[in-house]
């Protein structure tokens, strides 16, 4: 057991990533208000990434102190969980530049999310440790609603966070294993259905991917703006396959209830699981295509191993 919620971030040795399991709105309001106020009293920058209903609850309980907190709409920034790390990295950079300690609250796995999204929230939580371990000290608490989320999501929260916040005290999570992130990133996605449309492409035929995806999207009545975003994301990923995946790839398209899926496969291997989750460097190479896809699509699943790379794009119908 380590220090409690009243401990200032300055006393931390590094990144503290904690799961917080709550049983009621009242418990959430009480504990998270206390966590925020402790940070403000320690002159820390405090950010809250939550759903609007939780933001309103915290604003009400914080009163005038709410003006000192930076609020993010988690439904907006975390619609695709792969977008969230960039928001936290920007918060950390700005706090460091101001010479202040920092702490945050982030609830990516909010009640009501699709099971598919909750699975990607698990990978996101693991990757937070990869992104911030070894860096500046700061404290991130991730709430999980024990009464409204699937039980497995709550169980996984204790496996993806090195510690948990309970009754105002921090406890080590014995089930956490840092190596799990590499297993999760390499784990194959469920196989596409047999009726999926399959199209092979290489350097000379990759331009045809745009037409294949656009026609498929139009045939399933995808709204024009969503269709255009999907086509652009597909093009970026296809070009990546040609440039970095052995010069060729496959695209598979199919429809599931409430979602149109566009999957790319190639023989390349991505060794950095944070690819596409951080803004690409202007002077660097790689990462731009997946980053754009993450911001264009409702959900993106990326898996890579010695067997190759799969990028699965989702557009909700």
GROMACS .gro file of C-alpha atoms in nm:
model
  317
    1UNK     CA    1   0.000   0.000   0.000
    2UNK     CA    2   0.124   0.345  -0.087
    3UNK     CA    3   0.014   0.699  -0.014
    4UNK     CA    4  -0.341   0.825  -0.034
    5UNK     CA    5  -0.527   1.063  -0.263
    6UNK     CA    6  -0.412   1.363  -0.062
    7UNK     CA    7  -0.050   1.313  -0.164
    8UNK     CA    8   0.087   1.585  -0.395
    9UNK     CA    9   0.217   1.475  -0.735
   10UNK     CA   10   0.557   1.624  -0.650
   11UNK     CA   11   0.616   1.331  -0.416
   12UNK     CA   12   0.562   1.074  -0.693
   13UNK     CA   13   0.861   0.906  -0.854
   14UNK     CA   14   0.697   0.874  -1.195
   15UNK     CA   15   0.368   0.809  -1.369
   16UNK     CA   16   0.094   0.675  -1.141
   17UNK     CA   17  -0.186   0.507  -1.336
   18UNK     CA   18  -0.470   0.394  -1.112
   19UNK     CA   19  -0.800   0.219  -1.160
   20UNK     CA   20  -1.085   0.350  -0.949
   21UNK     CA   21  -1.390   0.123  -0.924
   22UNK     CA   22  -1.704   0.295  -0.797
   23UNK     CA   23  -2.048   0.162  -0.706
   24UNK     CA   24  -2.268   0.471  -0.719
   25UNK     CA   25  -2.282   0.826  -0.858
   26UNK     CA   26  -2.254   0.959  -0.504
   27UNK     CA   27  -1.932   0.766  -0.443
   28UNK     CA   28  -1.788   0.889  -0.771
   29UNK     CA   29  -1.876   1.251  -0.692
   30UNK     CA   30  -1.731   1.234  -0.341
   31UNK     CA   31  -1.404   1.061  -0.425
   32UNK     CA   32  -1.327   1.239  -0.751
   33UNK     CA   33  -1.411   1.581  -0.608
   34UNK     CA   34  -1.167   1.511  -0.327
   35UNK     CA   35  -0.901   1.400  -0.577
   36UNK     CA   36  -0.941   1.719  -0.781
   37UNK     CA   37  -0.940   1.949  -0.478
   38UNK     CA   38  -0.625   1.783  -0.342
   39UNK     CA   39  -0.453   1.863  -0.670
   40UNK     CA   40  -0.570   2.225  -0.675
   41UNK     CA   41  -0.453   2.275  -0.315
   42UNK     CA   42  -0.110   2.148  -0.422
   43UNK     CA   43  -0.106   2.404  -0.706
   44UNK     CA   44  -0.120   2.132  -0.970
   45UNK     CA   45  -0.273   2.145  -1.314
   46UNK     CA   46  -0.583   1.924  -1.307
   47UNK     CA   47  -0.766   1.786  -1.609
   48UNK     CA   48  -1.084   1.579  -1.622
   49UNK     CA   49  -1.181   1.374  -1.930
   50UNK     CA   50  -1.534   1.254  -1.865
   51UNK     CA   51  -1.880   1.225  -2.014
   52UNK     CA   52  -2.086   1.541  -1.993
   53UNK     CA   53  -2.308   1.414  -1.713
   54UNK     CA   54  -2.005   1.342  -1.494
   55UNK     CA   55  -1.852   1.678  -1.582
   56UNK     CA   56  -2.167   1.856  -1.467
   57UNK     CA   57  -2.168   1.660  -1.141
   58UNK     CA   58  -1.807   1.753  -1.071
   59UNK     CA   59  -1.865   2.117  -1.164
   60UNK     CA   60  -2.152   2.131  -0.918
   61UNK     CA   61  -1.950   1.977  -0.636
   62UNK     CA   62  -1.640   2.186  -0.707
   63UNK     CA   63  -1.826   2.516  -0.720
   64UNK     CA   64  -1.594   2.809  -0.791
   65UNK     CA   65  -1.295   2.572  -0.797
   66UNK     CA   66  -1.428   2.421  -1.120
   67UNK     CA   67  -1.288   2.721  -1.306
   68UNK     CA   68  -0.934   2.603  -1.230
   69UNK     CA   69  -0.992   2.260  -1.387
   70UNK     CA   70  -0.950   2.173  -1.756
   71UNK     CA   71  -1.245   1.961  -1.873
   72UNK     CA   72  -1.251   1.739  -2.181
   73UNK     CA   73  -1.560   1.571  -2.322
   74UNK     CA   74  -1.450   1.206  -2.327
   75UNK     CA   75  -1.720   1.115  -2.578
   76UNK     CA   76  -1.561   1.363  -2.818
   77UNK     CA   77  -1.190   1.299  -2.759
   78UNK     CA   78  -1.229   0.928  -2.689
   79UNK     CA   79  -1.491   0.819  -2.941
   80UNK     CA   80  -1.204   0.619  -3.086
   81UNK     CA   81  -0.988   0.530  -2.783
   82UNK     CA   82  -0.673   0.554  -2.998
   83UNK     CA   83  -0.709   0.936  -2.991
   84UNK     CA   84  -0.685   0.981  -2.614
   85UNK     CA   85  -0.313   0.945  -2.549
   86UNK     CA   86  -0.233   1.247  -2.766
   87UNK     CA   87  -0.466   1.460  -2.551
   88UNK     CA   88  -0.293   1.352  -2.230
   89UNK     CA   89   0.052   1.404  -2.381
   90UNK     CA   90  -0.043   1.760  -2.474
   91UNK     CA   91  -0.170   1.820  -2.120
   92UNK     CA   92   0.157   1.689  -1.975
   93UNK     CA   93   0.368   1.903  -2.210
   94UNK     CA   94   0.178   2.219  -2.125
   95UNK     CA   95   0.195   2.148  -1.751
   96UNK     CA   96   0.569   2.084  -1.766
   97UNK     CA   97   0.622   2.405  -1.962
   98UNK     CA   98   0.437   2.591  -1.687
   99UNK     CA   99   0.652   2.423  -1.423
  100UNK     CA  100   0.353   2.267  -1.245
  101UNK     CA  101   0.262   1.926  -1.117
  102UNK     CA  102  -0.030   1.752  -1.284
  103UNK     CA  103  -0.303   1.501  -1.227
  104UNK     CA  104  -0.603   1.386  -1.424
  105UNK     CA  105  -0.921   1.182  -1.432
  106UNK     CA  106  -1.004   0.985  -1.745
  107UNK     CA  107  -1.295   0.743  -1.799
  108UNK     CA  108  -1.257   0.592  -2.148
  109UNK     CA  109  -1.472   0.286  -2.065
  110UNK     CA  110  -1.793   0.472  -1.988
  111UNK     CA  111  -2.120   0.277  -1.946
  112UNK     CA  112  -2.307   0.233  -2.273
  113UNK     CA  113  -2.004   0.177  -2.494
  114UNK     CA  114  -2.010  -0.113  -2.741
  115UNK     CA  115  -1.826  -0.429  -2.636
  116UNK     CA  116  -1.591  -0.374  -2.931
  117UNK     CA  117  -1.502  -0.029  -2.799
  118UNK     CA  118  -1.449  -0.160  -2.446
  119UNK     CA  119  -1.198  -0.406  -2.585
  120UNK     CA  120  -1.003  -0.121  -2.742
  121UNK     CA  121  -1.025   0.071  -2.414
  122UNK     CA  122  -0.835  -0.218  -2.255
  123UNK     CA  123  -0.552  -0.180  -2.508
  124UNK     CA  124  -0.557   0.197  -2.458
  125UNK     CA  125  -0.516   0.158  -2.082
  126UNK     CA  126  -0.218  -0.073  -2.132
  127UNK     CA  127  -0.060   0.169  -2.377
  128UNK     CA  128  -0.091   0.459  -2.133
  129UNK     CA  129   0.174   0.285  -1.925
  130UNK     CA  130   0.396   0.247  -2.232
  131UNK     CA  131   0.348   0.613  -2.324
  132UNK     CA  132   0.422   0.769  -1.984
  133UNK     CA  133   0.636   0.527  -1.782
  134UNK     CA  134   0.981   0.673  -1.735
  135UNK     CA  135   0.862   1.027  -1.798
  136UNK     CA  136   0.750   1.316  -1.583
  137UNK     CA  137   0.568   1.234  -1.260
  138UNK     CA  138   0.194   1.271  -1.284
  139UNK     CA  139  -0.117   1.095  -1.160
  140UNK     CA  140  -0.400   0.960  -1.372
  141UNK     CA  141  -0.707   0.798  -1.217
  142UNK     CA  142  -0.940   0.598  -1.443
  143UNK     CA  143  -1.292   0.543  -1.303
  144UNK     CA  144  -1.488   0.223  -1.375
  145UNK     CA  145  -1.858   0.189  -1.295
  146UNK     CA  146  -1.897  -0.151  -1.126
  147UNK     CA  147  -2.276  -0.146  -1.150
  148UNK     CA  148  -2.318  -0.056  -1.519
  149UNK     CA  149  -2.018  -0.200  -1.700
  150UNK     CA  150  -1.975  -0.567  -1.795
  151UNK     CA  151  -1.801  -0.752  -1.514
  152UNK     CA  152  -1.510  -0.845  -1.742
  153UNK     CA  153  -1.436  -0.477  -1.808
  154UNK     CA  154  -1.399  -0.411  -1.437
  155UNK     CA  155  -1.182  -0.720  -1.392
  156UNK     CA  156  -0.961  -0.610  -1.682
  157UNK     CA  157  -0.923  -0.265  -1.527
  158UNK     CA  158  -0.730  -0.423  -1.242
  159UNK     CA  159  -0.505  -0.598  -1.494
  160UNK     CA  160  -0.427  -0.290  -1.703
  161UNK     CA  161  -0.346  -0.050  -1.419
  162UNK     CA  162  -0.039  -0.090  -1.196
  163UNK     CA  163  -0.239   0.033  -0.897
  164UNK     CA  164  -0.592   0.109  -0.784
  165UNK     CA  165  -0.746   0.386  -0.575
  166UNK     CA  166  -0.973   0.259  -0.301
  167UNK     CA  167  -1.106   0.439   0.007
  168UNK     CA  168  -0.867   0.725  -0.059
  169UNK     CA  169  -0.561   0.497  -0.059
  170UNK     CA  170  -0.345   0.362  -0.339
  171UNK     CA  171  -0.296  -0.014  -0.359
  172UNK     CA  172  -0.066  -0.214  -0.585
  173UNK     CA  173  -0.247  -0.432  -0.837
  174UNK     CA  174  -0.082  -0.776  -0.817
  175UNK     CA  175  -0.248  -0.885  -1.144
  176UNK     CA  176  -0.081  -0.612  -1.350
  177UNK     CA  177   0.189  -0.729  -1.593
  178UNK     CA  178   0.369  -0.472  -1.808
  179UNK     CA  179   0.443  -0.736  -2.071
  180UNK     CA  180   0.072  -0.780  -2.137
  181UNK     CA  181   0.071  -0.481  -2.374
  182UNK     CA  182   0.288  -0.666  -2.626
  183UNK     CA  183   0.060  -0.970  -2.612
  184UNK     CA  184  -0.249  -0.752  -2.661
  185UNK     CA  185  -0.093  -0.567  -2.956
  186UNK     CA  186   0.004  -0.894  -3.127
  187UNK     CA  187  -0.323  -1.079  -3.055
  188UNK     CA  188  -0.509  -1.159  -3.382
  189UNK     CA  189  -0.847  -0.999  -3.437
  190UNK     CA  190  -1.151  -1.223  -3.491
  191UNK     CA  191  -1.155  -1.363  -3.845
  192UNK     CA  192  -1.357  -1.172  -4.106
  193UNK     CA  193  -1.678  -1.341  -4.225
  194UNK     CA  194  -1.662  -1.563  -4.532
  195UNK     CA  195  -1.887  -1.325  -4.726
  196UNK     CA  196  -1.639  -1.037  -4.695
  197UNK     CA  197  -1.544  -0.869  -5.022
  198UNK     CA  198  -1.169  -0.925  -5.083
  199UNK     CA  199  -0.945  -0.709  -5.301
  200UNK     CA  200  -0.569  -0.753  -5.346
  201UNK     CA  201  -0.358  -0.449  -5.431
  202UNK     CA  202   0.004  -0.361  -5.498
  203UNK     CA  203   0.200  -0.057  -5.608
  204UNK     CA  204   0.034  -0.048  -5.949
  205UNK     CA  205  -0.324  -0.121  -5.838
  206UNK     CA  206  -0.342   0.054  -5.500
  207UNK     CA  207  -0.528   0.349  -5.656
  208UNK     CA  208  -0.824   0.116  -5.708
  209UNK     CA  209  -0.872   0.082  -5.332
  210UNK     CA  210  -1.050   0.419  -5.326
  211UNK     CA  211  -1.314   0.297  -5.571
  212UNK     CA  212  -1.360  -0.039  -5.400
  213UNK     CA  213  -1.420   0.121  -5.060
  214UNK     CA  214  -1.635   0.405  -5.196
  215UNK     CA  215  -1.860   0.165  -5.389
  216UNK     CA  216  -1.898  -0.064  -5.089
  217UNK     CA  217  -1.981   0.227  -4.860
  218UNK     CA  218  -2.237   0.366  -5.104
  219UNK     CA  219  -2.400   0.024  -5.144
  220UNK     CA  220  -2.459   0.016  -4.768
  221UNK     CA  221  -2.602   0.370  -4.750
  222UNK     CA  222  -2.318   0.521  -4.552
  223UNK     CA  223  -2.376   0.900  -4.525
  224UNK     CA  224  -2.158   1.097  -4.768
  225UNK     CA  225  -1.942   1.262  -4.498
  226UNK     CA  226  -1.878   0.929  -4.325
  227UNK     CA  227  -1.814   0.760  -4.659
  228UNK     CA  228  -1.560   1.024  -4.759
  229UNK     CA  229  -1.381   0.991  -4.426
  230UNK     CA  230  -1.367   0.613  -4.459
  231UNK     CA  231  -1.234   0.632  -4.818
  232UNK     CA  232  -0.959   0.875  -4.713
  233UNK     CA  233  -0.863   0.661  -4.415
  234UNK     CA  234  -0.860   0.349  -4.633
  235UNK     CA  235  -0.636   0.521  -4.888
  236UNK     CA  236  -0.386   0.624  -4.620
  237UNK     CA  237  -0.370   0.272  -4.477
  238UNK     CA  238  -0.342   0.111  -4.822
  239UNK     CA  239  -0.050   0.337  -4.912
  240UNK     CA  240   0.115   0.238  -4.584
  241UNK     CA  241   0.083  -0.127  -4.682
  242UNK     CA  242   0.257  -0.062  -5.012
  243UNK     CA  243   0.534   0.149  -4.858
  244UNK     CA  244   0.598  -0.040  -4.536
  245UNK     CA  245   0.418  -0.374  -4.566
  246UNK     CA  246   0.609  -0.549  -4.838
  247UNK     CA  247   0.470  -0.365  -5.139
  248UNK     CA  248   0.123  -0.520  -5.139
  249UNK     CA  249  -0.178  -0.596  -4.925
  250UNK     CA  250  -0.539  -0.707  -4.905
  251UNK     CA  251  -0.852  -0.515  -4.820
  252UNK     CA  252  -1.163  -0.694  -4.693
  253UNK     CA  253  -1.499  -0.524  -4.654
  254UNK     CA  254  -1.813  -0.641  -4.482
  255UNK     CA  255  -2.111  -0.524  -4.281
  256UNK     CA  256  -2.204  -0.624  -3.929
  257UNK     CA  257  -2.502  -0.497  -3.725
  258UNK     CA  258  -2.469  -0.117  -3.704
  259UNK     CA  259  -2.118  -0.104  -3.851
  260UNK     CA  260  -1.935  -0.115  -4.184
  261UNK     CA  261  -1.589  -0.272  -4.157
  262UNK     CA  262  -1.288  -0.219  -4.381
  263UNK     CA  263  -0.983  -0.431  -4.299
  264UNK     CA  264  -0.629  -0.408  -4.438
  265UNK     CA  265  -0.368  -0.680  -4.410
  266UNK     CA  266  -0.004  -0.686  -4.517
  267UNK     CA  267   0.320  -0.870  -4.444
  268UNK     CA  268   0.486  -0.584  -4.258
  269UNK     CA  269   0.540  -0.563  -3.885
  270UNK     CA  270   0.491  -0.262  -3.659
  271UNK     CA  271   0.713  -0.276  -3.351
  272UNK     CA  272   0.589   0.044  -3.185
  273UNK     CA  273   0.238  -0.012  -3.042
  274UNK     CA  274   0.194   0.365  -3.006
  275UNK     CA  275   0.201   0.422  -3.383
  276UNK     CA  276  -0.091   0.642  -3.486
  277UNK     CA  277  -0.171   0.748  -3.132
  278UNK     CA  278   0.072   1.040  -3.133
  279UNK     CA  279   0.083   1.320  -3.391
  280UNK     CA  280   0.348   1.225  -3.649
  281UNK     CA  281   0.666   1.428  -3.650
  282UNK     CA  282   0.696   1.676  -3.936
  283UNK     CA  283   1.049   1.552  -3.997
  284UNK     CA  284   0.983   1.186  -3.925
  285UNK     CA  285   0.875   0.891  -4.134
  286UNK     CA  286   0.573   0.671  -4.073
  287UNK     CA  287   0.272   0.695  -3.848
  288UNK     CA  288   0.085   0.957  -4.052
  289UNK     CA  289  -0.156   0.718  -4.222
  290UNK     CA  290  -0.268   0.540  -3.905
  291UNK     CA  291  -0.289   0.870  -3.717
  292UNK     CA  292  -0.524   1.012  -3.981
  293UNK     CA  293  -0.729   0.692  -3.983
  294UNK     CA  294  -0.768   0.716  -3.606
  295UNK     CA  295  -0.913   1.064  -3.643
  296UNK     CA  296  -1.129   0.986  -3.944
  297UNK     CA  297  -1.293   0.662  -3.830
  298UNK     CA  298  -1.527   0.578  -3.544
  299UNK     CA  299  -1.299   0.297  -3.430
  300UNK     CA  300  -0.964   0.162  -3.547
  301UNK     CA  301  -0.811  -0.169  -3.439
  302UNK     CA  302  -0.442  -0.219  -3.510
  303UNK     CA  303  -0.262  -0.547  -3.443
  304UNK     CA  304   0.085  -0.649  -3.554
  305UNK     CA  305   0.314  -0.947  -3.505
  306UNK     CA  306   0.565  -1.158  -3.694
  307UNK     CA  307   0.270  -1.284  -3.901
  308UNK     CA  308   0.197  -0.937  -4.038
  309UNK     CA  309  -0.015  -0.629  -3.966
  310UNK     CA  310  -0.393  -0.586  -3.960
  311UNK     CA  311  -0.571  -0.250  -3.951
  312UNK     CA  312  -0.948  -0.270  -3.910
  313UNK     CA  313  -1.150   0.047  -3.976
  314UNK     CA  314  -1.504   0.085  -3.845
  315UNK     CA  315  -1.779   0.323  -3.952
  316UNK     CA  316  -2.097   0.310  -3.741
  317UNK     CA  317  -2.416   0.291  -3.944
   0.00000   0.00000   0.00000
